[in-house]
Amino acid sequence: MRFLVTAGPTREPIDPVRYLSNRSSGKMGYAIADAAIEAGHNVVLISGPANVEPPRSAELVSVSTSDEMFDAVHERARDCDVLVMCAAVADYKPKQFSKNKIKKHAANLSLELVPTRDILASLSKEDRHYIVVGFAAETENVEANAQKKLQEKNCDIVVANDVSRADSGMESDENEVTILFRNGEIKKNSRAPKKIVARELIKIFANVYEKRLTKKIV
Ligand code: C5P
């Protein structure tokens, strides 16, 4: 099976030396890429800036901004069977990029932000042959928010986690996820190292893809 995995944060430039980003370490996406390779799949990893060793046999596509990630996903999605959107794409970017470094003044400074393009939501549902997995990092009402995301962003699966906990989710080596499927099924995984969680997720994704192929749609 051909996996296309996105991982890490994106950086939205403010001026030549500053950017907006988030705390995503890339660990979960890289663990998913590792686990897919381990299971014998072909992997393309589209990654924002992350300090994690990429799996040797994955094809690595390095990007920085949400726009670069948007283009990289659109270029490669048609050649995959399973798209896993694990990246923490910035939701906003500065409206304007200042070519020169913004000078410090005594007064307050306001930055106008505009929404970035939503990569997941931009993938048309009609003509796609691949399954789409979204991630939902929530700090409250995890299941309800993830369910909404599954519908609104046309995902086949959403993997949700509570990032308000210090021992799970962003930057941590462990994760506790809830997996939501299109047919309303929900599966909870207990807290485990991201590598173990990733192995379990790869089995689930491959299973849904196979069922889709044989038209036992989930
Ligand atoms: O809406 P939210 O950012 O919480 O949704 C998270 C999911 O949407 C993740 O799978 C993330 O990769 C994806 N996303 C995206 N494009 C954006 C923002 C998020 O594809 N601009």
mmCIF file of C-alpha atoms and ligand atoms in Angstrom:
data_model
loop_
_atom_site.group_PDB
_atom_site.id
_atom_site.type_symbol
_atom_site.label_atom_id
_atom_site.label_comp_id
_atom_site.label_asym_id
_atom_site.label_seq_id
_atom_site.Cartn_x
_atom_site.Cartn_y
_atom_site.Cartn_z
ATOM 1 C CA MET A 1 0.000 0.000 0.000
ATOM 2 C CA ARG A 2 1.175 3.547 -0.678
ATOM 3 C CA PHE A 3 1.046 5.881 2.338
ATOM 4 C CA LEU A 4 1.330 9.658 2.122
ATOM 5 C CA VAL A 5 1.963 11.050 5.609
ATOM 6 C CA THR A 6 2.201 14.702 6.680
ATOM 7 C CA ALA A 7 3.994 15.559 9.903
ATOM 8 C CA GLY A 8 5.292 18.377 12.058
ATOM 9 C CA PRO A 9 4.317 22.030 12.300
ATOM 10 C CA THR A 10 4.277 24.642 9.564
ATOM 11 C CA ARG A 11 5.995 28.024 9.817
ATOM 12 C CA GLU A 12 4.218 31.136 8.632
ATOM 13 C CA PRO A 13 6.759 33.925 8.019
ATOM 14 C CA ILE A 14 6.256 37.385 9.528
ATOM 15 C CA ASP A 15 9.536 38.917 8.341
ATOM 16 C CA PRO A 16 12.955 37.498 7.356
ATOM 17 C CA VAL A 17 13.733 36.406 10.924
ATOM 18 C CA ARG A 18 10.341 35.679 12.522
ATOM 19 C CA TYR A 19 7.497 33.243 12.020
ATOM 20 C CA LEU A 20 4.305 31.892 13.589
ATOM 21 C CA SER A 21 4.290 28.201 14.408
ATOM 22 C CA ASN A 22 3.092 25.693 17.009
ATOM 23 C CA ARG A 23 4.467 23.081 19.415
ATOM 24 C CA SER A 24 4.108 20.053 17.155
ATOM 25 C CA SER A 25 7.283 17.935 17.376
ATOM 26 C CA GLY A 26 6.512 15.726 14.394
ATOM 27 C CA LYS A 27 6.990 12.605 16.563
ATOM 28 C CA MET A 28 3.537 11.122 15.898
ATOM 29 C CA GLY A 29 3.737 11.581 12.100
ATOM 30 C CA TYR A 30 7.274 10.190 11.952
ATOM 31 C CA ALA A 31 6.210 7.217 14.110
ATOM 32 C CA ILE A 32 3.358 6.570 11.666
ATOM 33 C CA ALA A 33 5.775 6.719 8.718
ATOM 34 C CA ASP A 34 8.145 4.327 10.561
ATOM 35 C CA ALA A 35 5.338 1.901 11.389
ATOM 36 C CA ALA A 36 4.075 1.916 7.797
ATOM 37 C CA ILE A 37 7.563 1.070 6.506
ATOM 38 C CA GLU A 38 7.940 -1.628 9.164
ATOM 39 C CA ALA A 39 4.676 -3.158 7.908
ATOM 40 C CA GLY A 40 6.066 -3.267 4.349
ATOM 41 C CA HIS A 41 4.250 -0.243 2.890
ATOM 42 C CA ASN A 42 5.625 2.423 0.602
ATOM 43 C CA VAL A 43 5.867 5.823 2.329
ATOM 44 C CA VAL A 44 6.175 9.440 1.227
ATOM 45 C CA LEU A 45 6.599 11.752 4.229
ATOM 46 C CA ILE A 46 5.781 15.444 3.772
ATOM 47 C CA SER A 47 7.256 17.173 6.776
ATOM 48 C CA GLY A 48 7.337 20.647 8.238
ATOM 49 C CA PRO A 49 10.452 21.590 10.269
ATOM 50 C CA ALA A 50 11.016 18.796 12.833
ATOM 51 C CA ASN A 51 13.976 17.482 14.818
ATOM 52 C CA VAL A 52 13.242 13.809 14.305
ATOM 53 C CA GLU A 53 15.263 11.311 12.282
ATOM 54 C CA PRO A 54 13.206 10.420 9.184
ATOM 55 C CA PRO A 55 12.768 6.735 8.318
ATOM 56 C CA ARG A 56 15.537 5.803 5.878
ATOM 57 C CA SER A 57 13.398 4.183 3.262
ATOM 58 C CA ALA A 58 10.688 6.838 3.174
ATOM 59 C CA GLU A 59 10.786 9.518 0.515
ATOM 60 C CA LEU A 60 11.084 12.783 2.450
ATOM 61 C CA VAL A 61 9.536 15.989 1.106
ATOM 62 C CA SER A 62 10.584 18.911 3.324
ATOM 63 C CA VAL A 63 8.307 21.931 3.443
ATOM 64 C CA SER A 64 8.031 24.982 5.652
ATOM 65 C CA THR A 65 4.808 26.971 5.125
ATOM 66 C CA SER A 66 1.183 25.788 5.003
ATOM 67 C CA ASP A 67 1.082 26.844 1.329
ATOM 68 C CA GLU A 68 4.073 24.616 0.535
ATOM 69 C CA MET A 69 2.418 21.734 2.387
ATOM 70 C CA PHE A 70 -0.835 22.382 0.486
ATOM 71 C CA ASP A 71 0.973 22.112 -2.864
ATOM 72 C CA ALA A 72 3.016 19.054 -1.844
ATOM 73 C CA VAL A 73 -0.121 17.170 -0.704
ATOM 74 C CA HIS A 74 -2.049 18.068 -3.863
ATOM 75 C CA GLU A 75 0.849 16.991 -6.091
ATOM 76 C CA ARG A 76 1.150 13.600 -4.458
ATOM 77 C CA ALA A 77 -2.298 12.632 -3.180
ATOM 78 C CA ARG A 78 -3.391 11.043 -6.435
ATOM 79 C CA ASP A 79 -0.537 8.531 -6.161
ATOM 80 C CA CYS A 80 -1.386 7.257 -2.678
ATOM 81 C CA ASP A 81 -3.803 4.745 -1.183
ATOM 82 C CA VAL A 82 -3.871 6.181 2.334
ATOM 83 C CA LEU A 83 -3.340 9.860 3.154
ATOM 84 C CA VAL A 84 -2.554 10.507 6.812
ATOM 85 C CA MET A 85 -2.720 14.213 7.690
ATOM 86 C CA CYS A 86 -0.866 14.226 10.966
ATOM 87 C CA ALA A 87 0.755 17.652 10.479
ATOM 88 C CA ALA A 88 -0.247 20.522 12.729
ATOM 89 C CA VAL A 89 -0.843 22.970 9.901
ATOM 90 C CA ALA A 90 -1.055 26.561 11.146
ATOM 91 C CA ASP A 91 -4.643 27.817 11.044
ATOM 92 C CA TYR A 92 -3.598 31.444 10.503
ATOM 93 C CA LYS A 93 -0.763 33.260 8.774
ATOM 94 C CA PRO A 94 0.263 36.929 8.748
ATOM 95 C CA LYS A 95 -1.690 38.857 6.116
ATOM 96 C CA GLN A 96 1.498 40.528 5.009
ATOM 97 C CA PHE A 97 5.105 39.399 4.932
ATOM 98 C CA SER A 98 7.496 42.239 5.720
ATOM 99 C CA LYS A 99 10.521 42.075 3.419
ATOM 100 C CA ASN A 100 12.556 43.911 6.053
ATOM 101 C CA LYS A 101 12.930 42.978 9.706
ATOM 102 C CA ILE A 102 10.188 44.731 11.683
ATOM 103 C CA LYS A 103 11.770 47.342 13.961
ATOM 104 C CA LYS A 104 11.131 47.410 17.687
ATOM 105 C CA HIS A 105 9.213 50.456 18.962
ATOM 106 C CA ALA A 106 7.831 51.420 22.350
ATOM 107 C CA ALA A 107 4.215 51.170 21.141
ATOM 108 C CA ASN A 108 2.156 47.992 20.864
ATOM 109 C CA LEU A 109 2.292 46.130 17.591
ATOM 110 C CA SER A 110 -0.678 44.377 15.976
ATOM 111 C CA LEU A 111 -0.301 41.667 13.383
ATOM 112 C CA GLU A 112 -3.210 41.003 11.073
ATOM 113 C CA LEU A 113 -3.717 37.280 10.512
ATOM 114 C CA VAL A 114 -5.671 35.561 7.773
ATOM 115 C CA PRO A 115 -6.806 31.910 7.720
ATOM 116 C CA THR A 116 -4.535 29.474 5.899
ATOM 117 C CA ARG A 117 -6.085 27.170 3.293
ATOM 118 C CA ASP A 118 -7.429 23.975 4.850
ATOM 119 C CA ILE A 119 -5.619 21.155 3.068
ATOM 120 C CA LEU A 120 -7.914 18.370 4.266
ATOM 121 C CA ALA A 121 -11.094 20.205 3.382
ATOM 122 C CA SER A 122 -9.703 21.048 -0.069
ATOM 123 C CA LEU A 123 -9.428 17.403 -1.179
ATOM 124 C CA SER A 124 -12.489 16.608 -3.228
ATOM 125 C CA LYS A 125 -14.419 13.636 -1.935
ATOM 126 C CA GLU A 126 -16.020 12.647 -5.247
ATOM 127 C CA ASP A 127 -13.121 11.411 -7.326
ATOM 128 C CA ARG A 128 -10.736 10.165 -4.699
ATOM 129 C CA HIS A 129 -9.682 6.540 -4.632
ATOM 130 C CA TYR A 130 -7.590 6.897 -1.466
ATOM 131 C CA ILE A 131 -8.736 7.033 2.141
ATOM 132 C CA VAL A 132 -8.162 10.166 4.172
ATOM 133 C CA VAL A 133 -7.186 10.219 7.834
ATOM 134 C CA GLY A 134 -7.377 13.511 9.733
ATOM 135 C CA PHE A 135 -6.010 14.276 13.175
ATOM 136 C CA ALA A 136 -7.771 16.341 15.803
ATOM 137 C CA ALA A 137 -5.782 17.852 18.652
ATOM 138 C CA GLU A 138 -8.334 19.150 21.120
ATOM 139 C CA THR A 139 -8.274 20.641 24.593
ATOM 140 C CA GLU A 140 -11.993 20.101 25.327
ATOM 141 C CA ASN A 141 -14.971 18.045 24.092
ATOM 142 C CA VAL A 142 -12.521 15.820 22.234
ATOM 143 C CA GLU A 143 -15.016 13.347 20.747
ATOM 144 C CA ALA A 144 -17.665 15.883 19.730
ATOM 145 C CA ASN A 145 -15.123 18.159 18.077
ATOM 146 C CA ALA A 146 -13.466 15.247 16.286
ATOM 147 C CA GLN A 147 -16.851 14.025 15.022
ATOM 148 C CA LYS A 148 -17.539 17.490 13.606
ATOM 149 C CA LYS A 149 -14.129 17.501 11.911
ATOM 150 C CA LEU A 150 -14.781 14.071 10.351
ATOM 151 C CA GLN A 151 -17.956 15.378 8.703
ATOM 152 C CA GLU A 152 -16.814 18.880 7.785
ATOM 153 C CA LYS A 153 -13.453 17.827 6.362
ATOM 154 C CA ASN A 154 -14.770 14.697 4.611
ATOM 155 C CA CYS A 155 -12.408 12.328 6.397
ATOM 156 C CA ASP A 156 -12.772 8.554 6.425
ATOM 157 C CA ILE A 157 -11.111 8.366 9.836
ATOM 158 C CA VAL A 158 -10.253 10.967 12.491
ATOM 159 C CA VAL A 159 -7.650 10.272 15.162
ATOM 160 C CA ALA A 160 -8.325 12.526 18.137
ATOM 161 C CA ASN A 161 -6.252 13.289 21.175
ATOM 162 C CA ASP A 162 -6.482 15.537 24.201
ATOM 163 C CA VAL A 163 -3.556 17.938 24.024
ATOM 164 C CA SER A 164 -4.395 19.641 27.317
ATOM 165 C CA ARG A 165 -2.682 16.746 29.116
ATOM 166 C CA ALA A 166 1.059 17.082 29.698
ATOM 167 C CA ASP A 167 1.674 13.315 29.441
ATOM 168 C CA SER A 168 -0.005 12.820 26.093
ATOM 169 C CA GLY A 169 -0.125 14.465 22.677
ATOM 170 C CA MET A 170 2.066 17.329 21.479
ATOM 171 C CA GLU A 171 5.822 17.059 22.207
ATOM 172 C CA SER A 172 5.249 14.003 24.423
ATOM 173 C CA ASP A 173 6.613 10.517 23.609
ATOM 174 C CA GLU A 174 3.258 8.997 24.485
ATOM 175 C CA ASN A 175 -0.230 9.391 23.162
ATOM 176 C CA GLU A 176 -3.762 8.309 24.012
ATOM 177 C CA VAL A 177 -6.030 8.423 20.997
ATOM 178 C CA THR A 178 -9.678 7.953 20.115
ATOM 179 C CA ILE A 179 -10.352 6.784 16.577
ATOM 180 C CA LEU A 180 -13.598 7.788 14.873
ATOM 181 C CA PHE A 181 -14.901 6.132 11.700
ATOM 182 C CA ARG A 182 -17.429 7.318 9.112
ATOM 183 C CA ASN A 183 -19.968 4.683 10.117
ATOM 184 C CA GLY A 184 -20.104 6.119 13.635
ATOM 185 C CA GLU A 185 -17.855 3.457 15.147
ATOM 186 C CA ILE A 186 -15.464 4.751 17.837
ATOM 187 C CA LYS A 187 -12.359 3.002 19.170
ATOM 188 C CA LYS A 188 -10.393 4.167 22.200
ATOM 189 C CA ASN A 189 -6.728 3.247 22.609
ATOM 190 C CA SER A 190 -5.159 3.441 26.025
ATOM 191 C CA ARG A 191 -2.060 5.573 26.577
ATOM 192 C CA ALA A 192 1.072 4.073 25.007
ATOM 193 C CA PRO A 193 4.367 5.136 23.413
ATOM 194 C CA LYS A 194 3.750 6.838 20.038
ATOM 195 C CA LYS A 195 5.569 3.972 18.269
ATOM 196 C CA ILE A 196 3.071 1.437 19.636
ATOM 197 C CA VAL A 197 0.099 3.700 18.883
ATOM 198 C CA ALA A 198 1.436 4.164 15.335
ATOM 199 C CA ARG A 199 1.664 0.397 14.711
ATOM 200 C CA GLU A 200 -1.943 -0.028 15.822
ATOM 201 C CA LEU A 201 -3.083 2.886 13.634
ATOM 202 C CA ILE A 202 -1.349 1.503 10.527
ATOM 203 C CA LYS A 203 -3.202 -1.819 10.981
ATOM 204 C CA ILE A 204 -6.513 0.053 11.297
ATOM 205 C CA PHE A 205 -5.874 2.277 8.245
ATOM 206 C CA ALA A 206 -4.789 -0.667 6.081
ATOM 207 C CA ASN A 207 -7.872 -2.583 7.164
ATOM 208 C CA VAL A 208 -10.250 0.239 6.219
ATOM 209 C CA TYR A 209 -8.493 0.606 2.855
ATOM 210 C CA GLU A 210 -8.841 -3.123 2.136
ATOM 211 C CA LYS A 211 -12.521 -3.068 3.075
ATOM 212 C CA ARG A 212 -12.985 -0.087 0.763
ATOM 213 C CA LEU A 213 -11.355 -2.034 -2.055
ATOM 214 C CA THR A 214 -13.721 -4.948 -1.551
ATOM 215 C CA LYS A 215 -16.565 -2.411 -1.142
ATOM 216 C CA LYS A 216 -17.325 -3.361 2.459
ATOM 217 C CA ILE A 217 -17.281 0.370 3.110
ATOM 218 C CA VAL A 218 -16.513 1.576 6.648
HETATM 219 O O1 C5P B 1 -9.177 22.222 12.194
HETATM 220 P P1 C5P B 1 -7.949 21.575 12.771
HETATM 221 O O2 C5P B 1 -6.681 22.323 12.481
HETATM 222 O O3 C5P B 1 -8.090 21.221 14.224
HETATM 223 O O4 C5P B 1 -7.879 20.175 12.005
HETATM 224 C C1 C5P B 1 -6.805 19.287 12.153
HETATM 225 C C2 C5P B 1 -6.681 18.416 10.925
HETATM 226 O O5 C5P B 1 -6.814 19.218 9.754
HETATM 227 C C3 C5P B 1 -5.323 17.769 10.833
HETATM 228 O O6 C5P B 1 -5.469 16.535 10.158
HETATM 229 C C4 C5P B 1 -4.535 18.777 10.000
HETATM 230 O O7 C5P B 1 -3.452 18.157 9.323
HETATM 231 C C5 C5P B 1 -5.591 19.276 9.041
HETATM 232 N N1 C5P B 1 -5.421 20.688 8.600
HETATM 233 C C6 C5P B 1 -5.243 20.949 7.248
HETATM 234 N N2 C5P B 1 -5.078 22.245 6.810
HETATM 235 C C7 C5P B 1 -5.127 23.274 7.669
HETATM 236 C C8 C5P B 1 -5.340 23.025 9.056
HETATM 237 C C9 C5P B 1 -5.478 21.719 9.484
HETATM 238 O O8 C5P B 1 -5.222 20.010 6.458
HETATM 239 N N3 C5P B 1 -4.967 24.520 7.220
#
